[in-house]
Coordinates of C-alpha atoms and ligand atoms in Angstrom, one line a residue:
M5 CA 0.0 -0.4 0.0
S6 CA 2.5 2.4 1.1
A7 CA 4.5 1.5 -2.1
L8 CA 1.9 2.5 -4.4
R9 CA 0.9 5.5 -2.5
N10 CA 4.7 6.9 -2.9
A11 CA 4.2 6.4 -6.3
G12 CA 1.0 8.6 -6.4
H13 CA -1.7 6.2 -6.8
E14 CA -4.7 6.0 -3.9
P15 CA -4.9 2.6 -2.7
V16 CA -7.9 1.5 -0.1
Y17 CA -7.7 -1.3 1.9
V18 CA -10.2 -3.7 3.3
D19 CA -10.0 -7.0 5.4
Y20 CA -12.4 -9.1 3.7
S21 CA -12.4 -12.1 6.8
F22 CA -14.6 -9.4 8.3
C23 CA -17.0 -9.0 6.1
E24 CA -20.3 -11.0 6.8
R25 CA -21.9 -9.8 3.5
L26 CA -20.1 -9.4 0.5
D27 CA -21.7 -6.0 -0.8
E28 CA -20.2 -4.5 2.4
L29 CA -17.0 -4.4 -0.1
D30 CA -18.8 -2.5 -2.9
S31 CA -18.4 0.9 -2.2
M32 CA -14.9 0.2 -1.6
V33 CA -14.0 -1.3 -5.1
A34 CA -16.2 1.1 -7.2
G35 CA -13.8 3.1 -9.4
C36 CA -10.7 1.0 -8.7
G37 CA -8.3 0.3 -11.6
I38 CA -6.8 -2.6 -10.0
V39 CA -8.1 -5.0 -7.0
G40 CA -5.8 -7.1 -5.2
V41 CA -6.7 -10.2 -3.7
A42 CA -4.4 -11.4 -0.9
I43 CA -4.2 -15.4 -0.4
S44 CA -2.2 -16.5 2.0
A45 CA -2.8 -20.2 2.1
A46 CA -4.6 -23.3 0.1
A47 CA -7.1 -22.8 2.9
K48 CA -8.3 -19.3 2.4
L49 CA -8.5 -19.9 -1.6
E50 CA -12.3 -20.6 -1.5
R51 CA -13.4 -17.6 0.3
A52 CA -10.8 -15.4 -1.7
A53 CA -12.8 -16.9 -5.0
L54 CA -15.9 -15.9 -3.6
V55 CA -14.8 -12.4 -3.0
S56 CA -13.0 -12.2 -6.0
R57 CA -15.8 -13.4 -8.5
H58 CA -18.5 -11.0 -6.7
L59 CA -16.2 -7.8 -6.6
R60 CA -15.8 -8.7 -10.8
S61 CA -19.3 -8.0 -11.1
V62 CA -19.2 -4.4 -9.2
A63 CA -15.9 -3.7 -11.3
P64 CA -16.1 -5.6 -14.4
G65 CA -13.7 -3.0 -15.9
A66 CA -10.8 -3.6 -13.1
C67 CA -7.7 -5.4 -13.6
F68 CA -8.0 -8.5 -10.8
V69 CA -4.6 -9.7 -9.0
A70 CA -4.5 -12.4 -6.9
G71 CA -1.2 -12.1 -4.7
G72 CA 0.1 -13.3 -1.5
A73 CA 1.7 -17.0 -0.5
Y74 CA -1.1 -19.1 -2.1
P75 CA -0.6 -17.7 -5.7
S76 CA 3.2 -17.5 -5.5
I77 CA 3.4 -21.1 -5.1
F78 CA 0.0 -22.3 -7.1
P79 CA -0.5 -19.1 -9.8
E80 CA -2.3 -21.0 -12.4
N81 CA -5.0 -22.6 -9.8
S82 CA -5.1 -18.8 -8.1
I83 CA -6.1 -17.3 -11.5
T84 CA -8.5 -20.1 -12.4
E85 CA -10.0 -20.0 -9.3
T86 CA -10.4 -16.1 -8.4
G87 CA -10.9 -15.2 -11.9
S88 CA -8.2 -13.0 -11.7
D89 CA -6.4 -11.2 -14.5
Y90 CA -2.8 -12.0 -12.7
A91 CA -1.2 -13.6 -9.8
M92 CA 1.3 -11.6 -8.2
L93 CA 4.8 -13.8 -7.5
G94 CA 6.8 -13.7 -4.9
E95 CA 7.5 -10.0 -3.0
A96 CA 5.0 -7.6 -4.9
E97 CA 6.3 -4.3 -3.3
E98 CA 8.2 -3.1 -6.6
A99 CA 5.8 -5.2 -8.8
I100 CA 2.2 -3.8 -8.1
V101 CA 3.7 0.1 -8.6
E102 CA 4.8 -1.1 -12.0
L103 CA 1.7 -2.9 -13.0
A104 CA -0.3 0.4 -11.5
D105 CA 2.1 2.5 -13.6
T106 CA 1.8 0.4 -16.9
L107 CA -2.0 0.1 -17.0
G108 CA -2.5 3.7 -16.3
S109 CA -0.4 4.6 -19.2
G110 CA -1.9 2.0 -21.7
G111 CA 1.4 -0.1 -21.3
D112 CA 2.1 -4.1 -22.0
P113 CA 2.1 -5.9 -18.6
A114 CA 4.2 -8.7 -20.2
T115 CA 7.3 -6.6 -19.5
I116 CA 6.5 -6.7 -15.9
R117 CA 8.7 -9.2 -13.7
N118 CA 6.9 -11.3 -10.9
L119 CA 3.5 -11.8 -12.7
A120 CA 2.0 -14.9 -14.3
W121 CA -1.2 -15.0 -16.5
L122 CA -3.1 -17.5 -18.8
D123 CA -2.7 -17.3 -22.3
E124 CA -5.6 -17.7 -24.6
Q125 CA -5.1 -21.6 -24.7
G126 CA -5.3 -21.4 -21.0
G127 CA -1.5 -21.9 -20.5
L128 CA 0.6 -20.3 -17.9
V129 CA 2.7 -17.5 -18.7
E130 CA 4.8 -16.5 -15.9
T131 CA 7.8 -13.8 -16.4
P132 CA 11.3 -14.1 -14.7
R133 CA 11.2 -13.2 -11.1
R134 CA 13.1 -10.4 -10.0
P135 CA 16.0 -10.2 -7.2
V136 CA 14.5 -10.0 -4.0
I137 CA 14.6 -6.7 -2.3
R138 CA 18.5 -7.1 -0.1
D139 CA 18.1 -3.7 1.5
L140 CA 14.8 -4.4 3.4
D141 CA 15.2 -0.9 5.3
S142 CA 14.5 0.6 2.1
I143 CA 11.1 -1.0 2.3
P144 CA 8.4 1.9 3.3
F145 CA 6.8 1.5 6.3
P146 CA 3.5 -0.2 6.1
A147 CA 0.6 2.5 5.4
R148 CA -1.3 1.8 8.6
D149 CA -3.6 4.5 8.3
V150 CA -5.4 2.7 5.8
V151 CA -6.6 0.1 8.4
D152 CA -9.6 0.0 10.7
Y153 CA -7.6 -1.0 14.0
D154 CA -10.7 -0.3 15.9
S155 CA -12.1 -3.1 14.3
Y156 CA -9.7 -5.7 15.4
L157 CA -9.9 -4.0 18.8
R158 CA -13.4 -5.0 19.0
E159 CA -12.6 -8.4 18.1
G160 CA -10.0 -8.6 21.5
M161 CA -7.2 -8.6 18.7
A162 CA -5.5 -6.1 20.8
E163 CA -2.0 -6.3 19.1
Y164 CA -0.6 -5.2 16.0
G165 CA 1.5 -7.3 13.4
M166 CA 4.9 -6.3 12.2
V167 CA 7.9 -7.9 10.8
T168 CA 11.8 -7.7 11.1
S169 CA 13.2 -10.3 8.5
R170 CA 12.3 -11.9 5.7
G171 CA 12.7 -15.6 4.6
C172 CA 14.2 -18.7 6.7
P173 CA 17.6 -20.5 5.8
F174 CA 16.0 -23.9 7.6
H175 CA 14.8 -26.8 5.9
C176 CA 11.7 -28.3 7.5
I177 CA 9.7 -30.4 5.3
Y178 CA 6.3 -29.2 6.3
C179 CA 7.1 -25.8 5.6
K180 CA 9.8 -25.9 2.7
P181 CA 9.8 -24.8 0.1
S182 CA 7.1 -22.4 0.0
T183 CA 8.6 -20.0 2.1
D184 CA 11.4 -19.6 -0.6
L185 CA 9.3 -19.4 -3.5
I186 CA 8.1 -16.2 -1.5
F187 CA 10.8 -14.8 -0.3
G188 CA 13.9 -16.5 -1.8
G189 CA 16.2 -18.7 0.3
G190 CA 17.8 -17.5 3.1
I191 CA 17.2 -14.7 5.6
R192 CA 16.9 -10.9 4.8
R193 CA 17.1 -8.5 8.1
R194 CA 16.2 -5.0 8.8
S195 CA 18.1 -2.7 11.2
A196 CA 17.0 -2.3 15.2
G197 CA 16.8 1.6 14.2
N198 CA 14.6 1.0 11.5
V199 CA 12.2 -1.4 13.3
V200 CA 11.9 0.9 16.5
E201 CA 11.2 4.3 13.8
E202 CA 8.4 2.0 12.6
A203 CA 7.3 1.1 16.1
A204 CA 7.4 5.0 16.8
G205 CA 5.4 5.6 14.1
L206 CA 2.9 2.9 15.1
A207 CA 2.4 4.5 18.6
D208 CA 1.9 8.1 17.2
L209 CA -0.5 7.0 14.9
R210 CA -2.3 5.0 18.0
G211 CA -1.9 7.8 20.0
S212 CA 0.0 6.0 22.9
D213 CA 3.5 4.9 23.8
S214 CA 2.3 1.7 25.2
I215 CA 1.9 -1.1 22.0
R216 CA 1.4 -4.8 22.0
V217 CA 3.0 -6.1 19.0
F218 CA 3.4 -10.0 17.3
F219 CA 6.4 -10.1 15.5
K220 CA 5.4 -12.0 12.4
D221 CA 8.9 -13.1 11.4
D222 CA 9.5 -17.0 10.2
T223 CA 12.2 -17.0 13.3
I224 CA 13.0 -13.6 14.7
T225 CA 15.6 -14.9 17.0
M226 CA 18.0 -15.3 13.9
H227 CA 19.1 -11.8 14.7
P228 CA 21.9 -11.8 16.6
V229 CA 22.0 -10.6 20.4
G230 CA 23.5 -6.9 19.5
W231 CA 20.4 -6.3 17.3
F232 CA 18.4 -7.0 20.5
E233 CA 20.1 -4.8 22.6
L234 CA 20.3 -1.6 19.9
F235 CA 16.3 -2.7 19.8
R236 CA 15.7 -2.5 23.7
D237 CA 18.1 0.9 24.0
G238 CA 16.1 2.3 20.7
L239 CA 12.9 1.7 22.2
R240 CA 14.1 3.1 25.2
D241 CA 15.3 6.3 23.7
R242 CA 12.2 6.8 22.3
G243 CA 10.2 6.4 25.0
I244 CA 8.2 3.7 23.8
R245 CA 6.9 0.5 25.7
L246 CA 6.6 -2.6 23.8
E247 CA 4.8 -5.5 24.7
W248 CA 5.7 -8.2 22.4
H249 CA 5.7 -11.7 21.7
C250 CA 7.1 -13.7 18.8
N251 CA 7.4 -17.1 17.4
S252 CA 11.0 -18.9 17.2
R253 CA 13.2 -22.1 17.1
V254 CA 14.9 -23.5 19.8
D255 CA 18.2 -23.3 19.0
T256 CA 18.5 -20.0 18.0
V257 CA 18.2 -18.8 21.2
T258 CA 20.6 -18.2 23.9
E259 CA 20.5 -17.2 27.7
E260 CA 21.8 -13.8 26.9
K261 CA 19.4 -13.6 23.9
V262 CA 16.5 -14.6 25.8
R263 CA 17.5 -11.9 28.5
V264 CA 17.7 -9.2 26.2
M265 CA 14.5 -9.9 24.3
A266 CA 13.0 -9.8 27.6
E267 CA 14.0 -6.5 28.7
S268 CA 13.2 -5.0 24.9
G269 CA 9.4 -6.0 25.9
C270 CA 9.2 -9.8 25.0
H271 CA 6.6 -11.5 27.3
C272 CA 6.0 -14.6 25.2
I273 CA 7.9 -17.1 22.4
S274 CA 5.8 -19.4 20.7
F275 CA 8.6 -22.3 19.9
G276 CA 8.3 -24.6 17.1
V277 CA 8.8 -27.8 19.2
E278 CA 7.0 -30.3 17.0
S279 CA 8.0 -33.4 18.9
G280 CA 9.8 -35.0 21.6
S281 CA 11.2 -37.8 19.6
Q282 CA 14.5 -37.5 18.0
R283 CA 13.7 -39.8 15.4
I284 CA 10.5 -37.5 14.1
L285 CA 12.5 -34.3 14.3
D286 CA 15.0 -35.5 12.0
F287 CA 12.1 -36.9 9.8
Y288 CA 11.1 -33.3 9.5
R289 CA 14.5 -32.0 9.1
K290 CA 14.0 -29.9 11.8
G291 CA 17.6 -29.6 13.0
T292 CA 17.0 -29.5 16.8
T293 CA 17.0 -31.8 19.8
P294 CA 14.8 -32.2 22.8
G295 CA 17.7 -31.3 25.1
Q296 CA 17.6 -27.7 23.2
A297 CA 14.1 -27.5 23.7
V298 CA 14.5 -28.1 27.3
R299 CA 17.2 -25.4 27.6
A300 CA 15.0 -22.7 25.8
F301 CA 11.9 -23.3 27.9
D302 CA 14.4 -23.1 31.5
W303 CA 15.8 -19.6 30.3
C304 CA 12.2 -18.2 29.3
H305 CA 11.1 -19.6 33.1
D306 CA 13.9 -18.0 34.1
Y307 CA 13.8 -14.2 32.7
G308 CA 9.6 -14.2 33.1
I309 CA 9.0 -14.8 29.2
E310 CA 6.0 -16.8 28.5
A311 CA 7.0 -19.7 26.7
T312 CA 4.5 -21.5 24.3
A313 CA 5.5 -25.1 22.8
N314 CA 4.1 -25.9 19.7
L315 CA 3.5 -29.7 18.6
M316 CA 2.9 -31.8 16.2
I317 CA 1.4 -35.6 16.0
G318 CA 0.1 -37.8 13.7
L319 CA 3.2 -38.4 11.5
P320 CA 2.7 -41.1 9.3
I321 CA 5.5 -42.8 10.5
E322 CA 5.1 -41.9 14.2
T323 CA 4.5 -44.8 16.4
E324 CA 3.2 -44.6 20.2
E325 CA 6.7 -44.7 21.3
D326 CA 7.2 -41.2 19.4
I327 CA 3.8 -39.5 21.0
E328 CA 4.6 -41.0 24.4
A329 CA 8.2 -39.2 24.0
T330 CA 6.5 -35.6 23.0
Y331 CA 4.5 -36.0 26.0
E332 CA 7.2 -36.6 28.3
L333 CA 9.6 -33.8 27.0
L334 CA 6.6 -31.7 28.2
K335 CA 6.8 -32.6 31.7
R336 CA 10.5 -31.4 31.6
L337 CA 9.4 -28.1 29.8
R338 CA 7.1 -27.2 31.8
P339 CA 5.2 -24.9 28.9
D340 CA 3.1 -21.6 29.9
D341 CA 1.0 -22.7 26.8
I342 CA 0.9 -25.8 24.6
I343 CA -0.6 -26.1 20.8
V344 CA -0.9 -29.5 19.6
Y345 CA -1.4 -29.7 15.8
F346 CA -1.9 -32.8 13.9
S347 CA 0.7 -33.2 11.0
T348 CA -0.9 -31.8 7.8
A349 CA 0.7 -32.1 4.5
I350 CA 0.0 -29.2 2.8
P351 CA 0.5 -28.8 -1.3
G352 CA 3.4 -26.8 -2.2
R353 CA 5.5 -28.2 1.0
H354 CA 8.0 -31.4 0.9
I355 CA 5.8 -33.0 2.9
H356 CA 2.6 -33.1 0.8
T357 CA 4.9 -34.7 -2.1
W358 CA 6.3 -37.3 0.2
A359 CA 2.8 -38.1 1.5
R360 CA 1.3 -38.3 -2.1
D361 CA 4.6 -40.3 -3.3
S362 CA 4.0 -42.9 -0.2
G363 CA 0.3 -43.4 -0.4
Y364 CA -0.1 -41.7 2.7
L365 CA -2.5 -38.8 1.4
A366 CA -6.2 -39.6 2.6
S367 CA -7.5 -36.7 0.4
E368 CA -6.0 -35.1 -2.5
D369 CA -8.8 -32.6 -3.3
N370 CA -10.6 -31.4 -0.1
P371 CA -8.8 -27.9 0.7
E372 CA -10.3 -27.8 4.4
L373 CA -7.8 -30.8 5.1
F374 CA -5.0 -28.3 4.5
D375 CA -5.7 -26.1 7.0
P376 CA -3.9 -27.1 10.4
A377 CA -5.9 -25.1 13.0
R378 CA -9.2 -26.0 11.5
N379 CA -7.6 -29.6 11.4
R380 CA -7.1 -29.1 15.2
A381 CA -10.6 -27.6 16.0
H382 CA -12.4 -30.3 14.1
E383 CA -10.0 -33.0 15.0
V384 CA -9.9 -34.5 11.2
M385 CA -6.0 -35.4 9.5
N386 CA -5.2 -35.6 5.8
M387 CA -2.7 -38.5 6.1
R388 CA -3.2 -42.1 6.5
L389 CA -1.6 -43.5 9.6
P390 CA 0.0 -47.2 9.7
Y391 CA 1.0 -47.4 12.8
L392 CA -1.7 -45.6 15.2
T393 CA -5.4 -45.1 14.3
T394 CA -6.9 -41.5 14.2
E395 CA -8.7 -42.3 17.5
D396 CA -5.3 -43.2 18.9
V397 CA -3.8 -39.5 17.7
I398 CA -7.2 -37.9 18.9
S399 CA -6.7 -39.4 22.4
W400 CA -3.4 -38.4 22.9
K401 CA -4.3 -34.9 21.6
H402 CA -6.7 -34.9 24.4
R403 CA -4.2 -35.8 27.1
I404 CA -2.0 -33.4 26.2
E405 CA -4.6 -31.0 26.3
R406 CA -5.5 -31.9 29.4
Y407 CA -2.1 -31.5 30.4
R408 CA -2.0 -28.1 29.3
A409 CA -5.2 -27.1 30.9
W410 CA -3.5 -28.5 34.4
R411 CA -0.5 -26.2 34.1
K412 CA -3.0 -23.5 33.0
M413 CA -4.7 -23.8 36.3
T414 CA -2.1 -24.5 38.7
S415 CA 1.0 -22.2 37.1
I416 CA 0.7 -19.1 39.4
D417 CA 2.7 -17.3 36.8
N418 CA 0.0 -18.1 34.3
I419 CA -2.5 -17.2 36.9
Q420 CA -0.8 -13.9 37.3
R421 CA -0.4 -13.2 33.9
W422 CA -4.6 -14.0 33.4
A423 CA -5.1 -11.2 35.9
S424 CA -3.2 -8.5 34.3
E425 CA -5.0 -9.7 31.3
L426 CA -8.2 -9.0 32.5
L427 CA -7.6 -5.7 33.2
Q428 CA -6.3 -5.0 29.9
N429 CA -8.1 -7.0 27.5
P430 CA -11.0 -8.5 29.3
L431 CA -12.8 -9.6 25.9
G432 CA -9.1 -11.5 25.1
A433 CA -8.9 -12.8 28.9
A434 CA -12.6 -14.2 28.9
R435 CA -11.7 -16.0 25.9
K436 CA -8.3 -17.5 26.9
A437 CA -10.2 -18.9 29.8
G438 CA -12.8 -20.2 27.9
R439 CA -10.4 -22.1 25.9
V440 CA -8.6 -23.3 29.2
L441 CA -11.5 -24.6 30.6
R442 CA -12.8 -26.5 27.3
G443 CA -9.8 -28.3 27.6
L444 CA -10.0 -29.5 31.0
G445 CA -12.8 -31.3 29.7
G446 CA -11.0 -32.9 27.4
G447 CA -12.8 -32.3 24.5
R448 CA -11.9 -29.8 21.7
A449 CA -9.2 -27.1 22.2
D450 CA -11.4 -24.0 20.1
Ligands
LIG6 S1 9.2 -24.2 10.0 FE1 10.3 -22.4 10.6 S2 12.3 -22.9 10.9 FE2 11.3 -24.5 9.8 S3 11.6 -23.8 7.6 FE3 9.7 -23.3 7.9 S4 9.9 -21.0 8.7 FE4 12.0 -21.8 8.8

């Protein structure tokens, strides 16, 4: 949005996931030359297609562009399903401005890199990819003023999303290669000063020097400890109190890093622990060990950071002993929260190719089963299990969730945190309490 605005265009933004009736969007797109529809994952395609096809009827003369993670990996399907004119591949800051400029001047979009479309015979045409943007500090800050943040606050989402890096150098098979197709291989990092500047702008916009942020980086802890020191000091010098949380691997933190992260306002780290079985971690090509997880959680407990364990169970090669090892690891980690997913074969990722080629894929064509959060909530899986039954895995999920609920009810730290959240964000705290109580009953977590 900022890139378009800096180039003289007038973008508008709407989060279509919040619209109960599609005609609420009509006035937003009337008169637009380009309508971009973001599709973050396979599970979002159906909704995006519905929105896109509705908006086509409202703005028949506009150019429709599908962008985001899914179109970068599946451009043909994105165009076909949404009825879009183009799919935008990878980073869009430069390509979307070139497309707007080109269409505005009557030029030929075929010259623009990172674009795909279907030719008259229905064949996919892709232009060459441009190099990724090496200097992330050169990218303008997000145009936050176009976002209706109050609507998110009303839904109990009292935090702002930011990123400090793009890409990930690791090789987990349930994730790669999709992130590489979007951001290229490796990781690029913003400077700490640039992130502090963005936080200061956000604080100004919201009229508060105390803000809650979720850093959405794949692994923010790839920054060295010196980066976090500069970040902590920069926030302090600008008088900004940031309360933030993030995702991390267990092998990219050190005790010193955890300490400085806590000093800069980090209150929660969500770790990809995945399994307590080294055999399963190795199969995932995770590159971590259960011992590293224990160390990382201990440091978080020592420095007052809430540590969440994200787990996956239900991989076809998994046995009862593997899940038992995961359960035993939890007792050593003493997590403040636990989220247990079913291992899911998502298209575009190595695990999907492996599951399909090995005959483990339960359903090739039900996109609803590509969403790990939905599968977790509905307790369904998309891979066949030779060594366990589906009921076994669901039963383990319930057992882990009962342990989670017990930890939540009995941990003094958790009780104190919940009481303080109740004061700051009553709706969010009430939802959290409801989830814990449902977990204690052994049923579904959400
Ligand atoms: S799961 Fe995380 S650490 Fe593994 S490849 Fe994906 S982003 Fe990187």
